[in-house]
mmCIF file of C-alpha atoms and ligand atoms in Angstrom:
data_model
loop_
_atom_site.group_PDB
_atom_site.id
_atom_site.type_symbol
_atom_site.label_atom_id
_atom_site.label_comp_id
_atom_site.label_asym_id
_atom_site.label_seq_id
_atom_site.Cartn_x
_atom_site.Cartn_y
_atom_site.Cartn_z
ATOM 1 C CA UNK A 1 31.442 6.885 6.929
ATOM 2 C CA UNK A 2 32.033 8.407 3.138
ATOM 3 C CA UNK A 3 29.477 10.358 2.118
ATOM 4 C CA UNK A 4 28.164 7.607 -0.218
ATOM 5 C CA UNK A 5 27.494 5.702 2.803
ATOM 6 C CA UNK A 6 25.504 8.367 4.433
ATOM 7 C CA UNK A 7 23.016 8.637 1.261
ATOM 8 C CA UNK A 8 22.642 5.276 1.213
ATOM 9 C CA UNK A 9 21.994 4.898 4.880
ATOM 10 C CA UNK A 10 19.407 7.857 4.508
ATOM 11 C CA UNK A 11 17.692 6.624 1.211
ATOM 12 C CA UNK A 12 16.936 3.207 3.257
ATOM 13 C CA UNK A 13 16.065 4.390 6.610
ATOM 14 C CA UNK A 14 13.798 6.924 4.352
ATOM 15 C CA UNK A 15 11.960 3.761 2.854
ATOM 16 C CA UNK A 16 12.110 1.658 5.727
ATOM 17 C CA UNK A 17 9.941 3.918 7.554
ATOM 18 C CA UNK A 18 7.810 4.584 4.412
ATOM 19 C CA UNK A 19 7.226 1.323 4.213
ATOM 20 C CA UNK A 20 5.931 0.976 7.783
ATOM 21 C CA UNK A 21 3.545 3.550 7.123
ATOM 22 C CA UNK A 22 1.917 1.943 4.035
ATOM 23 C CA UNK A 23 2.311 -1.324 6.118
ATOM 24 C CA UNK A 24 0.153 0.309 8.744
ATOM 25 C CA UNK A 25 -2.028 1.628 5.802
ATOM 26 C CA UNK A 26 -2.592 -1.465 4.110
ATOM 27 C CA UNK A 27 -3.720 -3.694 7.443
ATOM 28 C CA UNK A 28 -6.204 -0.480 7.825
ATOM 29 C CA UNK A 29 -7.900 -1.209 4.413
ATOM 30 C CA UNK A 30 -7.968 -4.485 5.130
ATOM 31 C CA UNK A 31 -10.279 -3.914 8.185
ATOM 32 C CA UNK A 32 -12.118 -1.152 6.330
ATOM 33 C CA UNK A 33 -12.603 -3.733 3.412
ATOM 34 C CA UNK A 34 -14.142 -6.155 5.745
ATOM 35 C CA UNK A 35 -16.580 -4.166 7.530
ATOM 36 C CA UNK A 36 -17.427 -2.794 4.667
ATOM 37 C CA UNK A 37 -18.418 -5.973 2.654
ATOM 38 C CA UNK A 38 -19.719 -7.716 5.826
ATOM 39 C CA UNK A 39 -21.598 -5.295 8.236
ATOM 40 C CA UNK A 40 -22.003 -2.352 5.417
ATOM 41 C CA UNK A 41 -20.320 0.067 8.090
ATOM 42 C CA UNK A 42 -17.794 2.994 7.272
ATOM 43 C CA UNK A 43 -14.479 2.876 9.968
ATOM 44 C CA UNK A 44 -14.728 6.465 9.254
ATOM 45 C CA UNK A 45 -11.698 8.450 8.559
ATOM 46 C CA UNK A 46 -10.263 8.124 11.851
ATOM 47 C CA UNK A 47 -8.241 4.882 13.560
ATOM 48 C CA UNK A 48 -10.446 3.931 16.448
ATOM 49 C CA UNK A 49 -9.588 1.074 18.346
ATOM 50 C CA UNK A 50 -12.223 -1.951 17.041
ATOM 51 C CA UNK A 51 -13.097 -2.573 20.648
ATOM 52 C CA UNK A 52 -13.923 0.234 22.296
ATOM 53 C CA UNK A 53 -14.831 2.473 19.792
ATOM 54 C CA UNK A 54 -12.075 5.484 20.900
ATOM 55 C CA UNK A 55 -10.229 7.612 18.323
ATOM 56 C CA UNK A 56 -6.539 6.574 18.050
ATOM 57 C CA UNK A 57 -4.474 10.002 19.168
ATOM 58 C CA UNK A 58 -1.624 10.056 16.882
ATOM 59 C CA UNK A 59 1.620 9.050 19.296
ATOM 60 C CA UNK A 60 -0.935 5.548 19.835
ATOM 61 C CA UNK A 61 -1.256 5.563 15.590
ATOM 62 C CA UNK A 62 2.999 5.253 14.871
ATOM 63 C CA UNK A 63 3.679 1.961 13.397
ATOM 64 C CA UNK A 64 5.791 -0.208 14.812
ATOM 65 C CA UNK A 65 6.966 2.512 17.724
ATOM 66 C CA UNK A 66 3.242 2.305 18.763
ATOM 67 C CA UNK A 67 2.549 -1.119 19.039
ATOM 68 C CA UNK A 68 5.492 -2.199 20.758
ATOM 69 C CA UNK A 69 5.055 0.706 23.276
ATOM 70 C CA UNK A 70 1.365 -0.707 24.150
ATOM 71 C CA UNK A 71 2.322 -4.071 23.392
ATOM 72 C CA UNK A 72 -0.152 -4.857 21.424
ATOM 73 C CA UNK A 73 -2.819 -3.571 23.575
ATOM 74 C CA UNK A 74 -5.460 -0.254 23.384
ATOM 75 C CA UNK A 75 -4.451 2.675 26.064
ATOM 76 C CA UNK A 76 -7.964 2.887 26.700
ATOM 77 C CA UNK A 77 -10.018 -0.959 27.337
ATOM 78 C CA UNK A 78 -6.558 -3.068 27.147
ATOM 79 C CA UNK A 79 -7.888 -5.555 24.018
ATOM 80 C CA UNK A 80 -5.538 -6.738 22.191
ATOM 81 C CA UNK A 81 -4.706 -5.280 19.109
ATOM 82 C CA UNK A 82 -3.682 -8.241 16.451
ATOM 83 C CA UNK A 83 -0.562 -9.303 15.653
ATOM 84 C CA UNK A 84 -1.960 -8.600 12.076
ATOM 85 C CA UNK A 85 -0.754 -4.603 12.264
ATOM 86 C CA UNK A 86 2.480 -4.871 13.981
ATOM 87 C CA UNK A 87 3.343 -7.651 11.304
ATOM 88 C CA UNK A 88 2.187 -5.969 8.569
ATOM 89 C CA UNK A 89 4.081 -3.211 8.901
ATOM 90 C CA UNK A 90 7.135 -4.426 10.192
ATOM 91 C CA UNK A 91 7.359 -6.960 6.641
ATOM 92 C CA UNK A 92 6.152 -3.818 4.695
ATOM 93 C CA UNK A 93 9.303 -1.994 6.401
ATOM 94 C CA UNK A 94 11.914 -4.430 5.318
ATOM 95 C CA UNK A 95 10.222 -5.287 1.888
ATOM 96 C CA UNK A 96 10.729 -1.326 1.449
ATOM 97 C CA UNK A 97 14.129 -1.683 2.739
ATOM 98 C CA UNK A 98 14.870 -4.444 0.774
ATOM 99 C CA UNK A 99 13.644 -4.018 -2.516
ATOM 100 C CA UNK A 100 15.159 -0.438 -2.818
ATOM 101 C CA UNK A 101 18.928 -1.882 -1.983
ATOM 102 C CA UNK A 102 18.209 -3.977 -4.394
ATOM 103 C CA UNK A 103 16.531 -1.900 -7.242
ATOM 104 C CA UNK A 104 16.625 1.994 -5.903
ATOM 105 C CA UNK A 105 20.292 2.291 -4.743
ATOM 106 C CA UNK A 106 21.747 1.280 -8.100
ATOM 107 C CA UNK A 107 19.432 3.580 -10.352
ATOM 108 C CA UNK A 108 20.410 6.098 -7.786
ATOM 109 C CA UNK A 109 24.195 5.772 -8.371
ATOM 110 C CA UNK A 110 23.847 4.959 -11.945
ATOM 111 C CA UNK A 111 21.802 8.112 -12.115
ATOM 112 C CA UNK A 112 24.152 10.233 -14.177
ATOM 113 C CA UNK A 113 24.438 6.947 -17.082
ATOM 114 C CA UNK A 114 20.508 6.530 -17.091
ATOM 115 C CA UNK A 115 19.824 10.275 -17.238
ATOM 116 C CA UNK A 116 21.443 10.051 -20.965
ATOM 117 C CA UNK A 117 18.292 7.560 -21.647
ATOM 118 C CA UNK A 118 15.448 9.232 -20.102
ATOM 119 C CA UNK A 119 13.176 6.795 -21.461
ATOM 120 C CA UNK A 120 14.813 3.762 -20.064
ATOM 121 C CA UNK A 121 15.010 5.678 -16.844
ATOM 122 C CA UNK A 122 11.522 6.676 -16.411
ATOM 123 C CA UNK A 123 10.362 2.818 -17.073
ATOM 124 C CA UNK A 124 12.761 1.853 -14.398
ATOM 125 C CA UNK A 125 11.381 3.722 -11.942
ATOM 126 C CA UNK A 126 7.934 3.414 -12.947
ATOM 127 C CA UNK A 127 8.335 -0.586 -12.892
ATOM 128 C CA UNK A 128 9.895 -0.046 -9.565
ATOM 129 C CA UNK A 129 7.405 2.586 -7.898
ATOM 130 C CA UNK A 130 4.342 0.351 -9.121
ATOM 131 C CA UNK A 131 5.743 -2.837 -7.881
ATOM 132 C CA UNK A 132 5.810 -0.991 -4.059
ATOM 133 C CA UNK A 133 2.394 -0.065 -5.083
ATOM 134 C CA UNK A 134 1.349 -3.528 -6.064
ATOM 135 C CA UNK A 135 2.965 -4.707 -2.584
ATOM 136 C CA UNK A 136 0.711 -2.534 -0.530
ATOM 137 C CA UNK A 137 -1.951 -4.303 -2.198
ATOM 138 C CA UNK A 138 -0.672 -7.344 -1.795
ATOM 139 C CA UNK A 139 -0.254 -7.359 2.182
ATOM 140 C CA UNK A 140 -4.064 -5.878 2.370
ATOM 141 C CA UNK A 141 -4.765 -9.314 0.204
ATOM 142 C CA UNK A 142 -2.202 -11.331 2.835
ATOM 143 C CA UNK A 143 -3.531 -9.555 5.533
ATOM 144 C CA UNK A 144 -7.624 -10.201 4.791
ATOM 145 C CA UNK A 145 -6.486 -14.158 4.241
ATOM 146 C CA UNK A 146 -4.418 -14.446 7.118
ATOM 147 C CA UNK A 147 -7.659 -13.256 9.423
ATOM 148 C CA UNK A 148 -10.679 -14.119 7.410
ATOM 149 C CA UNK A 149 -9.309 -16.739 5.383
ATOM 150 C CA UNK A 150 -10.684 -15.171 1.939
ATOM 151 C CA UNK A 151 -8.937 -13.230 -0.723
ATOM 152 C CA UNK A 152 -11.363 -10.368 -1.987
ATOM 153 C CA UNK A 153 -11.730 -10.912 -6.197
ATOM 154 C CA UNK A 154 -11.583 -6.788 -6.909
ATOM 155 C CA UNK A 155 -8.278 -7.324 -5.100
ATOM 156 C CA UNK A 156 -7.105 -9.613 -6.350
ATOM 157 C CA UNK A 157 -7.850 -8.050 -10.298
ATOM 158 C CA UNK A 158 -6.276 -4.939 -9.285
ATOM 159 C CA UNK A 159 -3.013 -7.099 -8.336
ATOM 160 C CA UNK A 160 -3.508 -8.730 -11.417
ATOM 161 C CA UNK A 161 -3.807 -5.040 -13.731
ATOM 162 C CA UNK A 162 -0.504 -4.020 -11.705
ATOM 163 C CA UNK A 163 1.423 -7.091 -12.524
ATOM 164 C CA UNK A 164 0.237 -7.225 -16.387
ATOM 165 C CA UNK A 165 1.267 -3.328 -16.478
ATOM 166 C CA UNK A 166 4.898 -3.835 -14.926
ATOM 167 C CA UNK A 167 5.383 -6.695 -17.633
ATOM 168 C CA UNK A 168 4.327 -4.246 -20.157
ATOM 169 C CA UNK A 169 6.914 -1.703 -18.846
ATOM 170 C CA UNK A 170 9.746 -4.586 -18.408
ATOM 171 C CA UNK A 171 8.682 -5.553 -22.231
ATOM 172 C CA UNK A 172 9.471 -2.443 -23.768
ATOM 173 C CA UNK A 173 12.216 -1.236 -21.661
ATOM 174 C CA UNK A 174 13.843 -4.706 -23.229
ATOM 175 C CA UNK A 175 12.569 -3.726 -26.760
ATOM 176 C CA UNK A 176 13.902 0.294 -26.180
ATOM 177 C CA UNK A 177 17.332 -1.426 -25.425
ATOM 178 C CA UNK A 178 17.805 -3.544 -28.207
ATOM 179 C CA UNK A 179 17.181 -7.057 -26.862
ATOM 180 C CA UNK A 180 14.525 -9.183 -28.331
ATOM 181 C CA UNK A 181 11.225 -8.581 -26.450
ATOM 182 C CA UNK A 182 9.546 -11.164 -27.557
ATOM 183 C CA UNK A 183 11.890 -13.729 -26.185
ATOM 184 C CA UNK A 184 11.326 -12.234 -22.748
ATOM 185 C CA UNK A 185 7.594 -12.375 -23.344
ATOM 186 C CA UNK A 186 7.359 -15.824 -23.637
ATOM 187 C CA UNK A 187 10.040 -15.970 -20.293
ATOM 188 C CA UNK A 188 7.162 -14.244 -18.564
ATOM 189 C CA UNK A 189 4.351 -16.262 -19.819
ATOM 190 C CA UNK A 190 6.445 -19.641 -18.819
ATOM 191 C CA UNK A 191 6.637 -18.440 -15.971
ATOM 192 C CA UNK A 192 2.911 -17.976 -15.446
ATOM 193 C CA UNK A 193 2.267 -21.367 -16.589
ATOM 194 C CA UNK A 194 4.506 -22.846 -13.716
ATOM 195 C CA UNK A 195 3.315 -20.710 -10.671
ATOM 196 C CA UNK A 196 -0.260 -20.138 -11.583
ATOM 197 C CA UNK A 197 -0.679 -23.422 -13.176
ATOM 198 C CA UNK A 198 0.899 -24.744 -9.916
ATOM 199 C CA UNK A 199 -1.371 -23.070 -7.568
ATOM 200 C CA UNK A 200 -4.631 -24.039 -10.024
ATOM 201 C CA UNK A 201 -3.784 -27.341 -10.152
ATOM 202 C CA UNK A 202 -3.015 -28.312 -6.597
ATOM 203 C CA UNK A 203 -6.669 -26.295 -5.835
ATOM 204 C CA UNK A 204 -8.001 -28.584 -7.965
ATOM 205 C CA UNK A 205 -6.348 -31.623 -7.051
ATOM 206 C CA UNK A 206 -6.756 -30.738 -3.471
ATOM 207 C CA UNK A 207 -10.534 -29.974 -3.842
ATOM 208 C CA UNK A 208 -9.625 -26.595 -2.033
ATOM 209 C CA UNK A 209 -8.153 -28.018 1.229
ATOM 210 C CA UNK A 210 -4.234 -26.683 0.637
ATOM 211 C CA UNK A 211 -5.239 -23.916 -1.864
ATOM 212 C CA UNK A 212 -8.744 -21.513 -2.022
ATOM 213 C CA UNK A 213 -9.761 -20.396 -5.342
ATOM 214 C CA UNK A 214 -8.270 -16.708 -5.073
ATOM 215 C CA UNK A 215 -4.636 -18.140 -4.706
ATOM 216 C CA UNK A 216 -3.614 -19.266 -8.129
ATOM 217 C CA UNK A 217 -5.259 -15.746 -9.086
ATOM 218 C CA UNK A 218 -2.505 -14.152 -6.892
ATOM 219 C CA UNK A 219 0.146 -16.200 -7.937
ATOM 220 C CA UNK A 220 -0.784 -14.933 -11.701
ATOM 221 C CA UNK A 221 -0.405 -11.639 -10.674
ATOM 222 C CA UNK A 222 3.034 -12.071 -9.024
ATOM 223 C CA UNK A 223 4.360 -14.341 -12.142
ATOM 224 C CA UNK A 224 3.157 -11.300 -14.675
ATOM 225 C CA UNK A 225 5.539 -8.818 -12.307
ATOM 226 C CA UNK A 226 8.549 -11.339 -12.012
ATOM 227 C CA UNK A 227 8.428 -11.917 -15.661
ATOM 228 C CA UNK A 228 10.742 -14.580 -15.384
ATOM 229 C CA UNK A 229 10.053 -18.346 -15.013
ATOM 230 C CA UNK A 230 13.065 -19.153 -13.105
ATOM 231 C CA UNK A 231 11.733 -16.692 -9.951
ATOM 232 C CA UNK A 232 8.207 -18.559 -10.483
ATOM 233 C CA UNK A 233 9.983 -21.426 -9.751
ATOM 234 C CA UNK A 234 11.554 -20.113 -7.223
ATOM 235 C CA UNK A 235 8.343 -18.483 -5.812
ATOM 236 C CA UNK A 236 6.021 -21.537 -5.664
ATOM 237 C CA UNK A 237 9.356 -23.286 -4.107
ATOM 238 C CA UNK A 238 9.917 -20.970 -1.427
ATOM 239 C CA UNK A 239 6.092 -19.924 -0.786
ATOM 240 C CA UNK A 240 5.911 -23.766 -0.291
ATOM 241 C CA UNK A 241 8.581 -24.219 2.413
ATOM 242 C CA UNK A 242 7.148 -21.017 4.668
ATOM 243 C CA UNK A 243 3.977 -22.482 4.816
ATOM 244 C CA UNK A 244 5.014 -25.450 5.595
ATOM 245 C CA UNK A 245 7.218 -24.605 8.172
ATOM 246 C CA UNK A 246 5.634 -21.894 9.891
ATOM 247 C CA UNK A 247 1.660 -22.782 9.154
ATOM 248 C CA UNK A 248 1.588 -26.337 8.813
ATOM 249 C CA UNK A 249 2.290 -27.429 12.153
ATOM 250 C CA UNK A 250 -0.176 -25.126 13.452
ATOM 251 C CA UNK A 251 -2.838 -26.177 11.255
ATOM 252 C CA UNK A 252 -2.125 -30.224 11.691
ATOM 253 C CA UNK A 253 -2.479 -29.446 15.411
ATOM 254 C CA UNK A 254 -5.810 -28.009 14.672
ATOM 255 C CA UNK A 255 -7.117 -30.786 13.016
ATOM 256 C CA UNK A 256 -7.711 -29.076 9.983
ATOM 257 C CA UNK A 257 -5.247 -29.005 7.581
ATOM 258 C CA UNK A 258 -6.575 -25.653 5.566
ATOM 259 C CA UNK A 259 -3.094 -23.638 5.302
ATOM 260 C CA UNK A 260 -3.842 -20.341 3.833
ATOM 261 C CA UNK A 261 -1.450 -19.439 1.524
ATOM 262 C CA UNK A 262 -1.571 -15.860 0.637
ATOM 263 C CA UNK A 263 0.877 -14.213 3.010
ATOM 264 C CA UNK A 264 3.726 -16.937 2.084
ATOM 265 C CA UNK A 265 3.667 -16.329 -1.745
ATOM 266 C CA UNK A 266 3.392 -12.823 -0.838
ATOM 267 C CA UNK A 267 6.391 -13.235 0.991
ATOM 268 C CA UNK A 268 8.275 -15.770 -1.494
ATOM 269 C CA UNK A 269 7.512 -13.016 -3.689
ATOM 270 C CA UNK A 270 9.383 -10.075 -1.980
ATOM 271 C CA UNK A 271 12.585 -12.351 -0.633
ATOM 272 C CA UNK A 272 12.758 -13.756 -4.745
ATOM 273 C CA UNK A 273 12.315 -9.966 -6.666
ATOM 274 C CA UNK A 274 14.923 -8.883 -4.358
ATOM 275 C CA UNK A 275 17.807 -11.749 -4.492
ATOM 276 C CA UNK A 276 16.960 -11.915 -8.074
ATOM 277 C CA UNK A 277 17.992 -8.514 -8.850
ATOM 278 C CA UNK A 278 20.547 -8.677 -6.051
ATOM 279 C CA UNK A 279 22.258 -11.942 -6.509
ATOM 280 C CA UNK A 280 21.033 -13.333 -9.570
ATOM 281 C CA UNK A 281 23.453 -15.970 -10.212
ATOM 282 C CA UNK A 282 22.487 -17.364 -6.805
ATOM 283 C CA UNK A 283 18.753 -17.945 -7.734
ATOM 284 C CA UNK A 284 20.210 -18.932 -11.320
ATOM 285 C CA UNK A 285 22.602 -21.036 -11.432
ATOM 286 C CA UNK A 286 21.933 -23.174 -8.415
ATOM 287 C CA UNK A 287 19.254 -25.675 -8.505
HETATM 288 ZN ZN1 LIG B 252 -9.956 0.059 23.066
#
């Protein structure tokens, strides 16, 4: 291995495991969240298993490592822990992964070009540091609709706020270099129109039986961050063959056909920001 190879293997295992951590952190909050809205209790500062009420010692608190080792169960009563935390953090891990080969690696080895533009580099890494912040909201959102089958509205604002500022930074990173800002404004806003407008519209339509109320709220927030109406397209397309393949079975066997959405345009939105930066032409010029 060149010693290229070696940073790059170190800079990914480094956010892979980051990324399990916040995964970890965000399924957390989204218990905390709940109990604190619904039975006005504190968790307390501590993981305790929700069962039997015993503090966590750390080698039972590793993500991923933990779980797997316990498989899925408490050391102490033997409830199950949810599938919820081991998936959480295992999708945070690879969205980590993902997003900085696609977005991290190449400021990292373009470093020496984009330290001649500080400006340009600092809203790089800003756009790209708040968009793994806006994730970690993002699962807790996927996470709380995936159990409880709501999406909580200061959430889903925050989301919004993080997706409006990472336009912003996108906007005048295009204006610093030259390129007409405006033009990519209105790319952004287009883009808006067809994955929140989507996601309104079939709520409407569908008198909230494929899509709650809080979804097309989400989807706004991830259209402001693509800023791009091709990867909304792409989004709503992709978020809309997940669920179908992975919930909708379930949910026909059921009887009732409520599919909740959150956790596959969350999803759509991770596997489309990274092939879009990766592989544009792929999610460009085919369709
Ligand atoms: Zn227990």
């Amino acid at each position: 291995m060149s010693e290229i190879e070696i940073f790059n293997v170190m800079v990914l295992a480094t956010m892979f495991i980051l990324g399990a951590i916040f995964g970890s952190f965000a399924c957390c909050q989204a218990w905390r969240w709940r109990y604190m809205v619904h039975k006005k209790k504190d968790l307390g500062q501590w993981s305790v298993c929700l069962h039997c009420g015993k503090k966590l010692h750390w080698y039972d608190n590793i993500p991923i490592i933990s779980w797997l080792m316990l498989r899925g169960k408490c050391r102490y009563c033997h409830k199950k822990i949810g599938i919820a935390d081991f998936l959480s953090e295992i999708s945070m891990a690879v969205a980590f992964f993902m997003l900085s080969w696609a977005y991290l690696l190449p400021m990292l080895h373009g470093w020496d070009i984009l330290m001649r533009n500080p400006a340009q580099l600092a809203l790089q890494l800003g756009s790209f540091i708040l968009t793994l912040l806006m994730l970690v909201v993002l699962v807790i959102l996927a996470v709380y609709d995936a159990k409880w089958g709501e999406l909580p509205l200061v959430l889903l604002l925050l989301a919004v706020n993080m997706g409006a500022v990472i336009l912003v930074l996108k906007l005048i990173s295009t204006s610093l270099a030259g390129d007409e800002a405006i033009s990519e404004l209105l790319n952004a806003l287009f883009g808006v129109l067809i994955l929140a407008g989507t996601c309104f519209l079939i709520y409407r339509i569908s008198h909230e039986r494929l899509m709650g109320g809080g979804d097309w709220i989400l989807a706004l927030a991830l259209a402001l961050a693509l800023a791009d109406w091709w990867l909304a397209l792409w989004t709503i397309f992709l978020a809309n063959l997940l669920g179908d393949l992975i919930a909708l079975p379930g949910a026909m066997k059921q009887g009732n056909h409520v599919v909740h959405f959150g956790p596959f345009l969350v999803a759509a939105f991770v596997i489309v920001l990274v092939l879009g930066n990766a592989l544009p032409s792929l999610l460009k010029g085919i369709i």
